[in-house]
Coordinates of C-alpha atoms in Angstrom, one line a residue:
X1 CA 66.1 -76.0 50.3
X2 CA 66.5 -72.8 48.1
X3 CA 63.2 -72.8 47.3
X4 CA 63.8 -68.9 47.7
X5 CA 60.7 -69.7 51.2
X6 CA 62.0 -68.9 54.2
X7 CA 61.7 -72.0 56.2
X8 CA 61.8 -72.2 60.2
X9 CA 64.3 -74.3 62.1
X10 CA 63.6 -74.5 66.5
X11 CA 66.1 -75.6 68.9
X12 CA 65.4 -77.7 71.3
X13 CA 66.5 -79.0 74.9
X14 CA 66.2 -82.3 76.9
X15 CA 66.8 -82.0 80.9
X16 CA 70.1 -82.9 81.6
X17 CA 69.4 -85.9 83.1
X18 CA 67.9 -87.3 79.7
X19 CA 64.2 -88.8 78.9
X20 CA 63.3 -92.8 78.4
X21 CA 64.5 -93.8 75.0
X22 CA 62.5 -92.5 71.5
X23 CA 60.7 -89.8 74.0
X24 CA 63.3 -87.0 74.3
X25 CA 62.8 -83.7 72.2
X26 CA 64.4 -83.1 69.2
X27 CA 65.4 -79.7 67.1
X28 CA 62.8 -79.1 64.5
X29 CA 62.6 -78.0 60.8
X30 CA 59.3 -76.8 59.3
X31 CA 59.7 -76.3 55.2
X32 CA 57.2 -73.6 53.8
X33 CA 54.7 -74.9 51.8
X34 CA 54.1 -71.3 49.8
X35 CA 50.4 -71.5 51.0
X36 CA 50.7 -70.3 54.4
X37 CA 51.6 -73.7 56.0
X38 CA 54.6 -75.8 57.2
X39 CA 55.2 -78.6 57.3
X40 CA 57.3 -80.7 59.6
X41 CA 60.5 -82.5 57.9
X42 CA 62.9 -82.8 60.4
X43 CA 63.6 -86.5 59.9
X44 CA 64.0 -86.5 56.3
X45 CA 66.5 -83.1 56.8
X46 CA 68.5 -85.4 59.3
X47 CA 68.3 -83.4 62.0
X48 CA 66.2 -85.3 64.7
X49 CA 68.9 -84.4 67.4
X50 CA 68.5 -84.5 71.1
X51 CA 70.7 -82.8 73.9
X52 CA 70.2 -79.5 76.2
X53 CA 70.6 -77.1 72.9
X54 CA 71.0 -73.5 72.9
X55 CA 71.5 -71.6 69.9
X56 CA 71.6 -71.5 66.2
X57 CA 73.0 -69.4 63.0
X58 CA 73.0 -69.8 60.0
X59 CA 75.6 -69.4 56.6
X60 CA 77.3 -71.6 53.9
X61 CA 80.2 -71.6 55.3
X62 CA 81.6 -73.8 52.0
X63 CA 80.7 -72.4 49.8
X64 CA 78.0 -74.5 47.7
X65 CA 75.2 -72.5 47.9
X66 CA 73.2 -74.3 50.3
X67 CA 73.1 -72.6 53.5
X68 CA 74.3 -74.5 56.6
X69 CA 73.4 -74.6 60.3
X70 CA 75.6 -74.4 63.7
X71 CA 73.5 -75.1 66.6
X72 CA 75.3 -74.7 70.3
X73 CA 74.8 -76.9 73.3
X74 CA 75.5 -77.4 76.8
X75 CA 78.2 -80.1 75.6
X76 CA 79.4 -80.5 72.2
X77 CA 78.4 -78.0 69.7
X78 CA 77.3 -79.2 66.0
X79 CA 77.4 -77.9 62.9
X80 CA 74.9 -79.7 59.8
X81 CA 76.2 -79.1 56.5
X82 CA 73.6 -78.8 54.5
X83 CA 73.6 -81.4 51.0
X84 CA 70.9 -80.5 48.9
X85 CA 68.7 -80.0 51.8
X86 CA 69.7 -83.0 53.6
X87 CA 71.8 -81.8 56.7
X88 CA 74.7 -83.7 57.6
X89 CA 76.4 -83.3 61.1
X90 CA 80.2 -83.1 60.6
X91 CA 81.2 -80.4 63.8
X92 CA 84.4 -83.1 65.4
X93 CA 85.0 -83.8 61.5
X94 CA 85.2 -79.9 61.0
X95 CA 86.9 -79.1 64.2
X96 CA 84.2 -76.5 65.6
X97 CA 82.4 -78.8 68.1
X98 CA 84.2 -77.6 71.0
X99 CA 86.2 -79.6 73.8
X100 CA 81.9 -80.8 75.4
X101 CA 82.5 -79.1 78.8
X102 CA 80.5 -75.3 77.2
X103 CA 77.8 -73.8 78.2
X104 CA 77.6 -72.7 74.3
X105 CA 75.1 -69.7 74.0
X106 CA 75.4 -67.3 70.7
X107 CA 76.7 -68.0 67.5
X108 CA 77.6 -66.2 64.7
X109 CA 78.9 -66.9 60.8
X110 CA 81.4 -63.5 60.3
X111 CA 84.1 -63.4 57.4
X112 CA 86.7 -61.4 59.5
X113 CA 89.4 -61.5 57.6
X114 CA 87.7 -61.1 54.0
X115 CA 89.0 -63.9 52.8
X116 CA 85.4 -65.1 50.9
X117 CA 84.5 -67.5 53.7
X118 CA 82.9 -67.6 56.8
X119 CA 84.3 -67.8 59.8
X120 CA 83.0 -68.8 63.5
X121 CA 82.3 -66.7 66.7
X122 CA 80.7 -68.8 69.3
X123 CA 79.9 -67.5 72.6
X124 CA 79.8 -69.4 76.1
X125 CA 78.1 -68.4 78.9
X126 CA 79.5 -70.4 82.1
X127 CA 81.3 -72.9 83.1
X128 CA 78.8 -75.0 84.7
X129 CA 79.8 -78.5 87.0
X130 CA 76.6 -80.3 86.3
X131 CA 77.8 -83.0 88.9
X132 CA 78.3 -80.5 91.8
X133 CA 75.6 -77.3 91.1
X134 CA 74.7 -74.8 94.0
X135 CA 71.9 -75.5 95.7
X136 CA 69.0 -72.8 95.2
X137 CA 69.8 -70.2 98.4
X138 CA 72.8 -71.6 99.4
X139 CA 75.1 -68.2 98.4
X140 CA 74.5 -64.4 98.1
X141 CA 73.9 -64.8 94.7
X142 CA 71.5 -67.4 95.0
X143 CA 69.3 -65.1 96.6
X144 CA 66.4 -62.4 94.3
X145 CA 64.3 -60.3 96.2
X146 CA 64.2 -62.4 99.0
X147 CA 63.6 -65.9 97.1
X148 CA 66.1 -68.7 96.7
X149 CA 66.6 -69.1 93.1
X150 CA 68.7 -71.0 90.8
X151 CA 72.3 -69.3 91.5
X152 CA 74.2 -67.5 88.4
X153 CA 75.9 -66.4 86.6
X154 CA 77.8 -64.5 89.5
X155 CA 79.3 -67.3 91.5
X156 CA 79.7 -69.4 88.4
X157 CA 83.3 -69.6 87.0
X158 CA 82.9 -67.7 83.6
X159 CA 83.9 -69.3 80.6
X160 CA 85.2 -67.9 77.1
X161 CA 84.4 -67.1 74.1
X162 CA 86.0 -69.2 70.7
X163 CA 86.6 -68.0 67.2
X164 CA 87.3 -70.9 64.6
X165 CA 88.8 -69.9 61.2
X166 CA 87.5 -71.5 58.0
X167 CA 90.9 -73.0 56.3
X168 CA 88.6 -73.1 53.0
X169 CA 88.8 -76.9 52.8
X170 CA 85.6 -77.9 55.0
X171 CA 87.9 -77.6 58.1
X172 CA 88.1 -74.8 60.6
X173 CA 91.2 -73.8 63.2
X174 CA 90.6 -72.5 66.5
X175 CA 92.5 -69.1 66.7
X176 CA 90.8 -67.5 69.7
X177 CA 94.8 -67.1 71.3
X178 CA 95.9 -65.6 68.0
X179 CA 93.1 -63.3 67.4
X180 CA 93.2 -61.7 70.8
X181 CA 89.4 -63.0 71.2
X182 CA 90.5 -64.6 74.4
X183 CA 92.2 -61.2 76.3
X184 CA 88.5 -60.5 77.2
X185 CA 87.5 -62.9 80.1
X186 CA 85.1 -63.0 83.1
X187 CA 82.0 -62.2 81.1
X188 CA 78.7 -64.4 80.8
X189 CA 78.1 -64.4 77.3
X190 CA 75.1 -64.2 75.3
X191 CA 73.7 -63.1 71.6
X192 CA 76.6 -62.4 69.3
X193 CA 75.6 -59.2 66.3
X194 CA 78.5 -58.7 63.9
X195 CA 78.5 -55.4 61.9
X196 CA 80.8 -52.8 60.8
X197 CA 79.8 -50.3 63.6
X198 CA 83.0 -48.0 62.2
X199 CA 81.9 -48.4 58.3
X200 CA 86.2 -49.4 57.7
X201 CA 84.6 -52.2 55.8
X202 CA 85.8 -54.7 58.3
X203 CA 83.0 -56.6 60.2
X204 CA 83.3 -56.3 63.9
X205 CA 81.8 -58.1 66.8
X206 CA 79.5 -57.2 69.5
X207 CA 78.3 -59.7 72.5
X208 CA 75.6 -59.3 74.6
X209 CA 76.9 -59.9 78.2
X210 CA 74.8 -61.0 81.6
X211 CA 75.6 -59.4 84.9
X212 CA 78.8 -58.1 83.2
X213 CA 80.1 -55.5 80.5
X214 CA 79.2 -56.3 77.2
X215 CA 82.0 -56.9 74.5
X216 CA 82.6 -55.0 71.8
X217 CA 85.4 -56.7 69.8
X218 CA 86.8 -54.0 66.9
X219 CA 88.3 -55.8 63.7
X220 CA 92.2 -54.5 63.7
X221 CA 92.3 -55.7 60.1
X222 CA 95.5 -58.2 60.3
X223 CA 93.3 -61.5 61.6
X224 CA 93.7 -59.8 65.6
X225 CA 90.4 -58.0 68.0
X226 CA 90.8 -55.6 70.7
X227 CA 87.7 -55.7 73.0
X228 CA 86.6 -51.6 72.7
X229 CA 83.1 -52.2 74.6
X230 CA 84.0 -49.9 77.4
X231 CA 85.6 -47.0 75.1
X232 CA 83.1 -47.5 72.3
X233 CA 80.1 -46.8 75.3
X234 CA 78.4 -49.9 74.9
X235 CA 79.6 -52.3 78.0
X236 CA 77.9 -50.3 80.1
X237 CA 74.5 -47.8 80.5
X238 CA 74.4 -44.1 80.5
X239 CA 74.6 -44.4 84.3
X240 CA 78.3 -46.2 83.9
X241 CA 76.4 -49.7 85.2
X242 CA 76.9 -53.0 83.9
X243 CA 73.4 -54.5 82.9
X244 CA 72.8 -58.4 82.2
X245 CA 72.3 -58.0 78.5
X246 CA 70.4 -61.0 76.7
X247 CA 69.4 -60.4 73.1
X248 CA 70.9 -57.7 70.7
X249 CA 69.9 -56.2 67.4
X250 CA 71.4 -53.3 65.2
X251 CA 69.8 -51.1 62.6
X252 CA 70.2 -47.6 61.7
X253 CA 66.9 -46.5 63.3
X254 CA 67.0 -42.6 62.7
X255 CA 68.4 -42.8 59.1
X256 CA 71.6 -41.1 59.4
X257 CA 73.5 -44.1 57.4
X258 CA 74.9 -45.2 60.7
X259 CA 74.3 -48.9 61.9
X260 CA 73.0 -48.1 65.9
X261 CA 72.7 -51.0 68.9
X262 CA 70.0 -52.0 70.8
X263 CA 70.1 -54.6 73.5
X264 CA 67.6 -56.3 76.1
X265 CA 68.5 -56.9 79.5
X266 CA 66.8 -58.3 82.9
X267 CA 64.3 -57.2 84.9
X268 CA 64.3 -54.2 87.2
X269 CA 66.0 -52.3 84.3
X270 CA 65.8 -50.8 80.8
X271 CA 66.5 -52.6 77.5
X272 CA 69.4 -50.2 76.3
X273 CA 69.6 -48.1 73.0
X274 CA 72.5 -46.5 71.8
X275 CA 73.1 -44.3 69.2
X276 CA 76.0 -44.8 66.9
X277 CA 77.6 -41.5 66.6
X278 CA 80.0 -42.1 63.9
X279 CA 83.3 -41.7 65.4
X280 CA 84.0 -45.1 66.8
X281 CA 81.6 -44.1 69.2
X282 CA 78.0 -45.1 71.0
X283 CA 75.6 -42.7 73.3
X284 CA 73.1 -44.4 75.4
X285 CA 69.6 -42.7 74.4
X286 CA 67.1 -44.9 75.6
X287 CA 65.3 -42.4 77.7
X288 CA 65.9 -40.0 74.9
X289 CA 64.1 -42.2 72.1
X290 CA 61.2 -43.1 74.6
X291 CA 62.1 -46.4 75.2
X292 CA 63.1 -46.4 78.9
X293 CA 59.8 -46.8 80.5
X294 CA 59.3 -50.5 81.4
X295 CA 61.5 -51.7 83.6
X296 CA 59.8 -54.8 84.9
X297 CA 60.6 -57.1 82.3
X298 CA 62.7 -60.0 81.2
X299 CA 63.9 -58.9 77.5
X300 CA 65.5 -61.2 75.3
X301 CA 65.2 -61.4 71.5
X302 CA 64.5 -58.2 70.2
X303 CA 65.1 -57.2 66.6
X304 CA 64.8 -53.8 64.4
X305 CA 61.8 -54.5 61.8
X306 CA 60.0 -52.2 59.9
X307 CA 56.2 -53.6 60.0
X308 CA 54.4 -51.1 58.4
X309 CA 56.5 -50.8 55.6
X310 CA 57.1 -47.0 55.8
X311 CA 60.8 -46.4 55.7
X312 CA 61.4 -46.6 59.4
X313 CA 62.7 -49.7 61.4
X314 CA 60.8 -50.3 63.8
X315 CA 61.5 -52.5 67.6
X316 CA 60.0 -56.1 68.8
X317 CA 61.2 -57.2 72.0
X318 CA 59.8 -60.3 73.4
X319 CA 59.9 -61.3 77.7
X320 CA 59.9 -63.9 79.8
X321 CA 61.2 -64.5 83.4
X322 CA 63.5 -66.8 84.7
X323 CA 62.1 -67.5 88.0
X324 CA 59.2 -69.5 88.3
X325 CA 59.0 -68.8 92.0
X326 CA 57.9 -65.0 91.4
X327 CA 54.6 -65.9 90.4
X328 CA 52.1 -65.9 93.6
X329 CA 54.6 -64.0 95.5
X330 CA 53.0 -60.2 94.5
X331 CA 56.3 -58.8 93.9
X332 CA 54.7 -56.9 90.7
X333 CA 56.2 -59.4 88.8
X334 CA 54.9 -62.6 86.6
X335 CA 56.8 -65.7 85.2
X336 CA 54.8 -65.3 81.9
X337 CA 55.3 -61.8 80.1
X338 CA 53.8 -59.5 77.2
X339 CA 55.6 -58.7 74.2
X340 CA 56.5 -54.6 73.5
X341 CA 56.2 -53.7 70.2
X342 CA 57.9 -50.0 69.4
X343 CA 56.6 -47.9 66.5
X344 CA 59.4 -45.8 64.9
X345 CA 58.2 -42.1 64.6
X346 CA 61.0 -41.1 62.4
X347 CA 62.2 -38.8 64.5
X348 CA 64.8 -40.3 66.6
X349 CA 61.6 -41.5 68.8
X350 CA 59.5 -44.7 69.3
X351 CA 56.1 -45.2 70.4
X352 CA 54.6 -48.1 72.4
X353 CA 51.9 -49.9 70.4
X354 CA 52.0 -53.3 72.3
X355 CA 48.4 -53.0 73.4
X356 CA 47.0 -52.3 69.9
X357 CA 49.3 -54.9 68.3
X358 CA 47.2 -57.7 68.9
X359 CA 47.0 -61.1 71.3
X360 CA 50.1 -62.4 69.4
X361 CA 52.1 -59.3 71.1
X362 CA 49.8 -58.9 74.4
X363 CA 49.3 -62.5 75.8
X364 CA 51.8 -63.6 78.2
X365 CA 54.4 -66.0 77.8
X366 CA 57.9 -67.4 78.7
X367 CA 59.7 -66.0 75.4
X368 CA 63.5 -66.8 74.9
X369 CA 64.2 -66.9 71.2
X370 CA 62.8 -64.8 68.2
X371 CA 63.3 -64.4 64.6
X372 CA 61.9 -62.1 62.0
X373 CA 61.2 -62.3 58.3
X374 CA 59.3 -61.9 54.7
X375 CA 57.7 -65.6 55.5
X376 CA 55.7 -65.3 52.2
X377 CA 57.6 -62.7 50.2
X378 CA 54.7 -60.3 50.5
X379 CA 56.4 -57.3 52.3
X380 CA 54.7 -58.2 55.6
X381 CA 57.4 -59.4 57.8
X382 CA 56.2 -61.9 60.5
X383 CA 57.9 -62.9 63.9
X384 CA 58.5 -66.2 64.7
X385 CA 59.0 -66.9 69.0
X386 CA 60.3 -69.5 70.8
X387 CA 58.7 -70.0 74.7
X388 CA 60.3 -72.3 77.1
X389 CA 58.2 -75.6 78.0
X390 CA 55.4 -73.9 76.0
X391 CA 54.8 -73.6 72.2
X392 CA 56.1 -71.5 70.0
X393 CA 54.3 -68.6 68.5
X394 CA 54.4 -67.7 64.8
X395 CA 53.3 -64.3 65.0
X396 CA 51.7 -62.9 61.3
X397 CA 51.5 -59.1 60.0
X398 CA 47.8 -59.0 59.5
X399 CA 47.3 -55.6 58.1
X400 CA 47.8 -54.3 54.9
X401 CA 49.9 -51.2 54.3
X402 CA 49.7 -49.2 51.5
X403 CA 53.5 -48.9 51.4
X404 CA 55.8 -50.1 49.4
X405 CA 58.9 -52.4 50.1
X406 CA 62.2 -54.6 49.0
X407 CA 63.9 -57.5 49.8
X408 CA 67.6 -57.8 49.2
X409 CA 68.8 -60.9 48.5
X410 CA 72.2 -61.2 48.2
X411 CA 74.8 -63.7 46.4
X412 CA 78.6 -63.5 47.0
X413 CA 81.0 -64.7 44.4
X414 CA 84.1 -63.2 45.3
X415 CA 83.2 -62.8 48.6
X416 CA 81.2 -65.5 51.0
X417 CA 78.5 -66.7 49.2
X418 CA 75.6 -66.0 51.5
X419 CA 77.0 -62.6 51.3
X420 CA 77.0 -62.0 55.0
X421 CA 78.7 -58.8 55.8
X422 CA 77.8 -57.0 53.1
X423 CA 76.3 -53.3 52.9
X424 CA 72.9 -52.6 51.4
X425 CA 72.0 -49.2 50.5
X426 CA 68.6 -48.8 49.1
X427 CA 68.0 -45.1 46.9
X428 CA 65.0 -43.4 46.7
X429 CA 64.1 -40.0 45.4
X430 CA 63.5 -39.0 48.7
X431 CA 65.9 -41.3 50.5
X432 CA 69.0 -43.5 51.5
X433 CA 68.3 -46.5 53.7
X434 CA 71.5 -49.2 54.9
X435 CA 71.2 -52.5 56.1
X436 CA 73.9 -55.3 56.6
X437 CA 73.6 -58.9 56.2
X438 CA 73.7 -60.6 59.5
X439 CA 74.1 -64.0 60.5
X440 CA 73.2 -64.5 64.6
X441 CA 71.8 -62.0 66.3
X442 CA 68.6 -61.0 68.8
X443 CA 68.7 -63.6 71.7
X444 CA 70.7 -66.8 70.5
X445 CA 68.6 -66.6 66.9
X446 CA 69.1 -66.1 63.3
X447 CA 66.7 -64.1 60.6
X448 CA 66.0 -64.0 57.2
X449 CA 69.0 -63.3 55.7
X450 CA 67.9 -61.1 53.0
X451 CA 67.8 -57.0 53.7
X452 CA 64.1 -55.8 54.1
X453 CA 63.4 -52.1 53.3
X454 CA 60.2 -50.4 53.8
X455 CA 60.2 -47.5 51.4
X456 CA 57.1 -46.0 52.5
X457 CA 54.8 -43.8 49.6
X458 CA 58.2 -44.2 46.9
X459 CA 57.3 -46.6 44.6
X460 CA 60.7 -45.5 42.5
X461 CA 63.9 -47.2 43.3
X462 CA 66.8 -45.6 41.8
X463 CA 69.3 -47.7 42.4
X464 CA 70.5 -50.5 44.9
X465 CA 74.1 -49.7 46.0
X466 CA 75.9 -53.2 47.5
X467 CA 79.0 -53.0 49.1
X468 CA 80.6 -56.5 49.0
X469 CA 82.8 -58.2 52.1
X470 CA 85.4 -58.2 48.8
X471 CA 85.6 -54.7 48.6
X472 CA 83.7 -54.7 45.3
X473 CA 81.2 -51.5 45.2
X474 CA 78.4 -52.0 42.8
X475 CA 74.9 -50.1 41.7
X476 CA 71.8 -52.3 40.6
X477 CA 69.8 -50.2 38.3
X478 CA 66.4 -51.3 37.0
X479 CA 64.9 -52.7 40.2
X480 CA 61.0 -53.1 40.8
X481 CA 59.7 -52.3 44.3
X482 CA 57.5 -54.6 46.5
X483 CA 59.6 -57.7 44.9
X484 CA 62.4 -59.8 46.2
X485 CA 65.2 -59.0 44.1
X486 CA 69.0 -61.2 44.1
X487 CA 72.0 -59.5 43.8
X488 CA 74.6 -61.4 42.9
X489 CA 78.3 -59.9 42.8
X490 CA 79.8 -59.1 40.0
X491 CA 76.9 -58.4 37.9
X492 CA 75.8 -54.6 39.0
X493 CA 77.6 -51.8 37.8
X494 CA 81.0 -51.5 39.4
X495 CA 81.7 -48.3 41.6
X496 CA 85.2 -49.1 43.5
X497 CA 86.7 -51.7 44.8
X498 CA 88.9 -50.2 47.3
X499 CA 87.2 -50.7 50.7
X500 CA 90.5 -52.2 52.7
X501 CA 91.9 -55.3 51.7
X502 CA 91.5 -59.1 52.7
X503 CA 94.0 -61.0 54.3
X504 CA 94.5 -64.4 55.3
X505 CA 96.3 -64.3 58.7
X506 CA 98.8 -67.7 59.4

């Protein structure tokens, strides 16, 4: 309600079968009440939906400076257009709610062709014949460690992924064929993270895959994609394996100005990191940064955070199995799972502090969805976790650093107005820190918007560098630490403006 509070929004699914009539869950909107509080204001916001839902991102995607919401189902997807914090669902009128027979999954506002608005990826994960599923056993694939399970995704017809173009008139066109989006199939998609992995000022796209390569979709710059995953090193693991990636996050975790990867995966594996190594390339490190020693869980949202405010992001990943049938079984594995939480040395390494982290990260629990952010613009950023059939679990930064700390805020003009795409670069005397502006991202989620930097002991901010989805380079001087600050384009001190050029594909 640009209240400048970040409020939460959860996604919610019925059975497919349906509940009695007034009983069936609904999506939920909790507005912050400054104080520590929500409160619930879902029907007032209009969105008291029902249906199997999925995922959610966020962006204004017209323009008006209210941000908007695009939530995917198993069915039609919808997308609420937010009217001065009323939310209005116009996804047939808008021509992005999908032909109703997708398994939609991730979502993603992206600008791809720099045209000043946003675009839509949406990912799919399976084509799924609700009428005629698999009975639990019945194939190979139906089959884990011995125990007849819910079969998939291999053995399910996979489906593909869709990119809608905003037209700039509150209508968007479906140009998956024409972008080349649709040349990578036979993947179960997940989490969608778009950044500009090769800094060409051209956001690209990166899906999180199960039981199949992940996608890496490089920007060609004329409105097309070609899939790169596999030459890039980031479809598969060090070991050349295909991993069932859930939830994704990027962040430049070692400081070398270079945005890096970071994806969850199933059980009996690692979560993967890779390093970006600033050639169009990725090298898995996990083992490298310390990060490769439990295998046993479920990951899915995960997201680079720095907690402790000292400069360094550090890594949340949250579990939660799939099969309820492990528990009682003694396979070593449990249905309900601990958080890890990953404490970044600054070094290129992380250290495990889950078991010092508190109940919020140690208790068990079926976690799917998770989203970070400054909750009461004080620097600490808190977690917020969504657990299947169980409550959700707003986890709060209880501890008070002595470090210091921004928040980035930024306003497009020229470019989208939620300025998603753009670069942040935060100067200290000592340092240079980056961030991007993300919409999507971790497992089917979306975060605060605005750039978080922990700047450690500096309490001197030289300057604020922003490099604009236009192509407009600007400097904001003056800026206080351990505020949120708004930067709004156009009104820093212009540096260049010659990062590529937009255009607006037919």
């Amino acid at each position: 309600d640009n209240d400048g509070w970040p409020d939460i929004f959860f996604v919610n699914g019925t059975t497919l079968t349906g509940f009695p009539a007034e009983s069936a869950p609904t999506n939920h909107l909790y507005h912050n009440n400054h104080d520590g509080t929500f409160t619930d204001v879902t029907a007032s916001a209009g969105l008291s939906a029902t249906d199997w839902g999925q995922g959610v991102c966020v962006g204004d995607y017209d323009n008006d400076g209210w941000e908007d919401l695009y939530v995917t189902y198993y069915g039609k997807n919808r997308l609420y257009h937010n009217v001065g914090g009323r939310f209005e669902e116009v996804g047939g009128r808008a021509g992005v709610a999908g032909n109703g027979k997708a398994w939609g999954s991730g979502c993603a506002f992206v600008d791809y062709d720099r045209d000043g608005y946003l675009d839509l990826i949406v990912a799919n994960y399976a084509d799924f014949d609700l009428l005629h599923p698999p009975a639990p056993g019945k194939y190979p694939t139906c089959l884990w460690k011995g125990i007849a399970v819910f079969c998939g995704p291999r053995g399910l017809p996979a489906s593909k992924n869709i990119l809608y173009r905003n037209s700039g008139n509150g209508h968007f066109q479906d140009v998956t064929a024409s972008s080349h989006i649709d040349r990578t199939m036979g993947h179960f998609c997940f989490s969608v993270s778009s950044f500009d992995y090769d800094d060409d000022g051209w956001p690209d796209i990166y899906i999180a895959c199960d039981s199949a390569p992940s996608i890496l979709y490089h920007n060609n710059q004329d409105g097309t994609f070609t899939d790169v995953g596999i030459l890039s090193g980031v479809a598969y693991n060090a070991d050349g394996r295909e991993q069932a990636g859930m939830g994704s996050t990027v962040g430049d975790y070692d400081g070398d100005g270079r945005l890096d990867l970071f994806r969850t995966n199933f059980s009996d594996d690692t979560s993967t990191l890779y390093h970006n190594n600033g050639d169009g390339t990725f090298t898995d490190v996990t083992y490298r940064a310390g990060l490769g020693a439990h295998t046993q869980y479920l990951g899915w949202g995960t997201m680079f955070f720095d907690f402790d405010n000292d400069g360094w992001p550090d890594l949340l990943l949250v579990n939660g199995h799939v099969y309820p049938e492990v528990d009682g079984l003694k396979v070593g594995i449990d249905y309900n799972e601990p958080k890890l939480l990953y404490h970044n040395r600054g070094d290129g390494t992380f250290a495990d502090v889950s078991q010092v982290a508190g109940p919020g990260i140690t208790v068990p629990t079926p976690a799917r969805g998770l989203s970070v952010g400054d909750l009461w613009n004080d620097g600490r950023m808190s977690a917020v976790i969504v657990n299947r059939n169980a409550l959700p679990n707003l986890l709060v930064n209880q501890k008070k650093y002595p470090n210091h700390w921004i928040d980035v805020r930024t306003v497009g003009t020229r470019s989208n107005r939620s300025g998603i795409g753009a670069r942040v670069s935060v100067r200290t005397p000592l340092r240079r820190q980056i961030g991007e502006v993300c919409s999507g991202s971790s497992y089917i989620s979306n975060n605060d918007m605005r750039v978080h930097f922990g700047l450690g002991s500096e309490n001197e901010i030289r300057f604020i560098e922003v490099r604009w989805p236009s192509g407009l380079v600007e400097l904001f001087r003056d800026v206080t630490a351990d505020t949120v600050m708004t930067a709004k384009e156009g009104t820093g001190e212009p540096v260049r403006a010659d990062v590529g050029s937009s255009t607006k594909p037919n």
